[in-house]
Coordinates of C-alpha atoms in Angstrom, one line a residue:
M1 CA -36.0 99.3 72.6
G2 CA -37.2 100.7 75.9
T3 CA -35.6 103.1 78.3
P4 CA -32.5 102.4 80.4
R5 CA -34.8 102.1 83.4
S6 CA -37.0 99.6 81.8
W7 CA -33.9 97.5 80.9
L8 CA -32.8 97.6 84.5
Y9 CA -36.2 96.4 85.7
R10 CA -36.1 93.5 83.2
L11 CA -32.7 92.5 84.4
Y12 CA -33.9 92.7 88.0
D13 CA -37.0 90.7 87.2
R14 CA -34.8 88.0 85.7
R15 CA -32.6 87.9 88.7
I16 CA -35.6 87.6 91.1
K17 CA -37.2 84.9 88.9
Q18 CA -34.0 82.9 89.1
E19 CA -34.2 83.0 92.9
I20 CA -37.7 81.5 92.8
G21 CA -37.2 77.8 92.7
P22 CA -39.7 75.1 91.6
G23 CA -42.1 73.1 93.7
E24 CA -43.2 74.4 97.1
Q25 CA -41.5 77.8 96.6
V26 CA -44.2 78.7 94.1
P27 CA -47.6 79.2 95.7
R28 CA -50.4 77.1 94.2
H29 CA -53.1 79.6 95.1
V30 CA -52.6 83.3 95.2
G31 CA -55.3 85.7 96.5
V32 CA -55.0 89.4 95.7
I33 CA -56.9 92.4 97.1
T34 CA -56.7 94.9 94.2
D35 CA -56.7 98.0 96.4
G36 CA -56.0 101.7 95.5
N37 CA -57.7 102.3 92.1
R38 CA -59.6 105.4 93.4
R39 CA -56.6 106.9 95.2
W40 CA -54.4 106.3 92.2
A41 CA -56.9 108.2 90.0
K42 CA -57.1 111.1 92.5
E43 CA -53.3 111.5 92.7
F44 CA -53.1 111.6 88.9
G45 CA -56.0 114.0 88.5
T46 CA -58.1 111.6 86.5
T47 CA -61.6 110.1 87.0
T48 CA -62.5 107.3 89.3
E49 CA -63.7 105.3 86.3
H50 CA -60.3 105.6 84.6
G51 CA -58.7 104.4 87.8
H52 CA -60.9 101.3 87.8
R53 CA -60.2 100.7 84.1
M54 CA -56.5 100.9 84.7
G55 CA -56.9 98.4 87.6
A56 CA -58.8 96.0 85.3
D57 CA -56.0 96.2 82.7
K58 CA -53.5 95.4 85.5
I59 CA -55.5 92.3 86.5
I60 CA -55.0 90.9 83.0
E61 CA -51.3 91.5 83.3
F62 CA -51.2 89.9 86.7
L63 CA -52.8 86.7 85.5
Q64 CA -50.1 86.4 82.8
W65 CA -47.4 86.8 85.5
C66 CA -49.1 84.0 87.5
E67 CA -49.3 81.8 84.5
E68 CA -45.6 82.3 83.8
I69 CA -44.5 80.8 87.1
G70 CA -47.2 78.1 87.4
V71 CA -49.7 79.4 89.8
E72 CA -52.8 77.1 89.7
V73 CA -55.5 79.2 91.4
V74 CA -55.9 83.0 91.6
T75 CA -58.6 84.7 93.6
L76 CA -59.3 88.3 92.7
Y77 CA -61.1 90.5 95.2
V78 CA -62.8 92.9 92.8
L79 CA -66.2 93.8 94.3
S80 CA -67.1 93.5 98.0
K81 CA -70.7 93.8 99.3
E82 CA -69.7 97.1 100.8
N83 CA -68.5 98.4 97.4
L84 CA -72.1 98.2 96.2
A85 CA -73.1 101.0 98.7
R86 CA -70.9 103.5 96.8
P87 CA -72.6 106.2 94.6
A88 CA -74.8 104.7 91.9
S89 CA -72.8 106.3 89.1
E90 CA -69.6 104.7 90.4
V91 CA -71.2 101.3 90.9
A92 CA -72.6 101.4 87.3
A93 CA -69.2 102.2 85.9
L94 CA -67.5 99.6 88.1
T95 CA -69.9 96.8 87.2
S96 CA -69.5 97.6 83.5
I97 CA -65.7 97.4 83.8
I98 CA -65.8 94.2 85.7
S99 CA -68.0 92.6 83.1
E100 CA -65.7 93.6 80.3
M101 CA -62.6 92.4 82.3
V102 CA -64.2 89.0 83.0
D103 CA -65.1 88.6 79.3
R104 CA -61.4 89.1 78.5
I105 CA -60.4 86.5 81.1
A106 CA -62.9 84.0 79.8
D107 CA -61.5 84.3 76.3
R108 CA -58.2 82.8 77.5
D109 CA -58.1 79.1 76.7
V110 CA -56.0 78.2 79.7
V111 CA -58.4 79.8 82.3
S112 CA -61.4 78.4 84.0
I113 CA -63.5 81.0 85.8
Q114 CA -65.4 80.5 89.1
L115 CA -67.6 83.1 90.6
V116 CA -67.3 83.4 94.4
G117 CA -69.6 85.6 96.4
D118 CA -73.2 86.3 97.2
L119 CA -74.5 86.5 93.7
R120 CA -77.9 87.4 94.9
V121 CA -76.7 91.0 95.7
I122 CA -75.1 91.5 92.3
P123 CA -77.2 93.8 90.1
E124 CA -78.3 92.9 86.7
P125 CA -77.1 92.7 84.0
L126 CA -73.8 92.1 85.6
R127 CA -75.0 88.9 87.3
S128 CA -76.1 87.3 84.0
Q129 CA -73.0 88.5 82.2
L130 CA -70.7 87.0 84.8
A131 CA -72.6 83.7 84.7
A132 CA -72.3 83.6 80.9
A133 CA -68.6 84.2 81.1
Q134 CA -68.2 81.4 83.6
Q135 CA -70.1 79.0 81.4
R136 CA -68.1 80.0 78.4
S137 CA -64.8 79.4 80.2
A138 CA -66.0 75.9 81.1
A139 CA -66.4 75.0 77.4
G140 CA -63.7 73.6 75.2
D141 CA -60.8 71.4 76.0
Q142 CA -60.6 71.1 79.8
T143 CA -57.2 69.5 79.7
A144 CA -55.9 72.8 78.4
K145 CA -57.1 74.6 81.5
T146 CA -54.0 75.3 83.7
M147 CA -55.4 78.0 85.9
T148 CA -58.6 78.6 87.9
V149 CA -59.5 82.2 88.4
N150 CA -61.9 83.0 91.2
I151 CA -63.8 86.3 90.7
A152 CA -64.8 87.5 94.1
V153 CA -67.9 89.7 93.5
G154 CA -70.5 90.7 96.0
Y155 CA -68.1 89.0 98.4
G156 CA -68.0 89.1 102.2
G157 CA -65.9 86.7 104.3
R158 CA -68.5 86.5 107.1
Q159 CA -71.3 86.0 104.6
E160 CA -69.4 83.1 103.0
I161 CA -69.2 81.3 106.3
V162 CA -72.9 81.9 107.0
D163 CA -73.8 80.7 103.5
A164 CA -71.6 77.6 104.1
V165 CA -73.3 76.7 107.3
R166 CA -76.8 77.4 105.8
S167 CA -76.0 75.1 102.9
W168 CA -75.0 72.3 105.2
L169 CA -78.1 72.7 107.3
E170 CA -80.3 72.7 104.2
E171 CA -78.7 69.4 103.1
Q172 CA -79.3 67.9 106.5
R173 CA -82.9 69.0 106.7
A174 CA -83.5 67.6 103.2
A175 CA -82.0 64.3 104.4
G176 CA -84.3 64.3 107.4
A177 CA -81.5 64.5 110.0
G178 CA -82.3 65.3 113.6
L179 CA -80.9 68.4 115.3
K180 CA -78.7 66.2 117.6
D181 CA -77.2 64.4 114.7
V182 CA -76.6 67.7 112.8
I183 CA -74.8 69.2 115.8
G184 CA -72.7 66.1 116.2
A185 CA -71.7 66.0 112.5
L186 CA -70.8 69.7 112.1
S187 CA -67.0 70.1 111.7
E188 CA -64.3 72.2 110.1
D189 CA -64.2 69.9 107.1
V190 CA -68.0 70.2 106.7
I191 CA -67.8 74.0 106.5
S192 CA -64.8 73.9 104.2
E193 CA -66.7 71.6 101.8
H194 CA -69.5 74.2 101.6
L195 CA -67.5 77.4 101.0
Y196 CA -67.5 79.2 97.7
T197 CA -64.0 77.8 97.0
K198 CA -64.9 74.2 97.9
G199 CA -62.6 71.7 96.3
Q200 CA -59.7 74.2 96.0
P201 CA -56.6 74.5 98.0
D202 CA -56.5 77.4 100.5
P203 CA -54.6 80.4 99.4
D204 CA -50.8 80.1 100.1
L205 CA -50.2 83.8 99.5
I206 CA -52.4 86.8 99.8
I207 CA -51.2 90.1 98.3
R208 CA -52.7 93.5 99.1
T209 CA -51.7 96.7 97.5
S210 CA -52.0 100.4 98.5
G211 CA -50.2 100.1 101.8
E212 CA -53.3 98.9 103.8
Q213 CA -52.4 96.0 106.1
R214 CA -55.7 94.3 106.7
L215 CA -57.8 91.6 104.9
S216 CA -61.1 93.5 104.9
G217 CA -63.0 90.2 105.2
F218 CA -61.2 88.5 102.4
M219 CA -61.2 84.7 102.6
M220 CA -61.4 84.8 106.4
W221 CA -61.8 81.0 106.8
Q222 CA -59.4 80.0 104.1
S223 CA -56.6 82.3 105.1
A224 CA -55.9 80.8 108.5
Y225 CA -52.4 79.7 107.5
S226 CA -51.9 81.9 104.4
E227 CA -48.8 84.1 104.1
F228 CA -49.5 87.8 103.6
Y229 CA -47.6 90.3 101.5
F230 CA -48.5 94.0 101.8
C231 CA -47.3 96.3 99.1
E232 CA -47.2 100.1 99.2
V233 CA -48.1 100.9 95.6
Y234 CA -51.6 101.4 94.4
W235 CA -53.0 98.5 92.3
P236 CA -52.7 100.2 88.8
D237 CA -49.0 100.8 89.5
F238 CA -48.3 97.2 90.7
R239 CA -45.4 95.8 88.6
R240 CA -44.2 92.4 87.6
T241 CA -41.2 93.2 89.9
D242 CA -43.5 93.7 92.8
F243 CA -45.2 90.4 92.1
L244 CA -42.0 88.5 91.9
R245 CA -40.8 90.1 95.1
A246 CA -44.0 88.8 96.8
V247 CA -43.4 85.3 95.5
R248 CA -39.7 85.4 96.5
S249 CA -40.7 86.5 100.0
Y250 CA -43.2 83.7 100.2
G251 CA -40.6 81.1 99.1
R252 CA -38.2 82.2 101.9
R253 CA -40.8 81.8 104.7
N254 CA -41.0 78.7 106.9
R255 CA -44.6 77.6 106.9
R256 CA -45.2 75.7 110.1
Y257 CA -49.1 75.6 110.1
G258 CA -49.1 76.1 113.9
R259 CA -46.8 73.1 114.5

């Protein structure tokens, strides 16, 4: 039956969802910085590992919410390059949790997984497990895939731009292009075509939880004209209501793209 409070939240959710119209008011691409798992665990007197597990469960819920309103692309910032410098015991637990979570995502028929990040820095066996999940999600009926989920692991925004330029230069070297021609051909479009997210729309909306108001290197190139939504709650406490508020806020903004 639920508590009176839960009923109130459901009614409020329904009201917010009614205010979110179709078309341009729903972001095609949502990025999310899932911040606050460790602080949530500390406040509740539980282990860091438990905090990360609760955060992984929340990601599964979050993807369902995105699917409900028709979001086409979701990018999840789950493991930065800097995260890998944490204590070995925490990294081991975190990589195990991420592997299990990505397996759960890959099991959904409507989802296609794409790994974004410097996979060279990802420890084994996580790297192989993630690659297998990505391959599994690419199987089956592709017409049933309604959402692409980017898993940002070993990710750094500056490194992404460096890797994009390096990839372009390698292509030009292989083609025998001269330095003058390479310099003349380099453009914003060229870099965009060599990013981890090549072929995808840039994020319309980026959400960060835990009260921090910075991107921490997340999608630095792609977020030039993204709308940002900062939420005070820690990621494990992020509710469907919070998500719908973020989408409603996005829909009310006038996106001018610098014009």
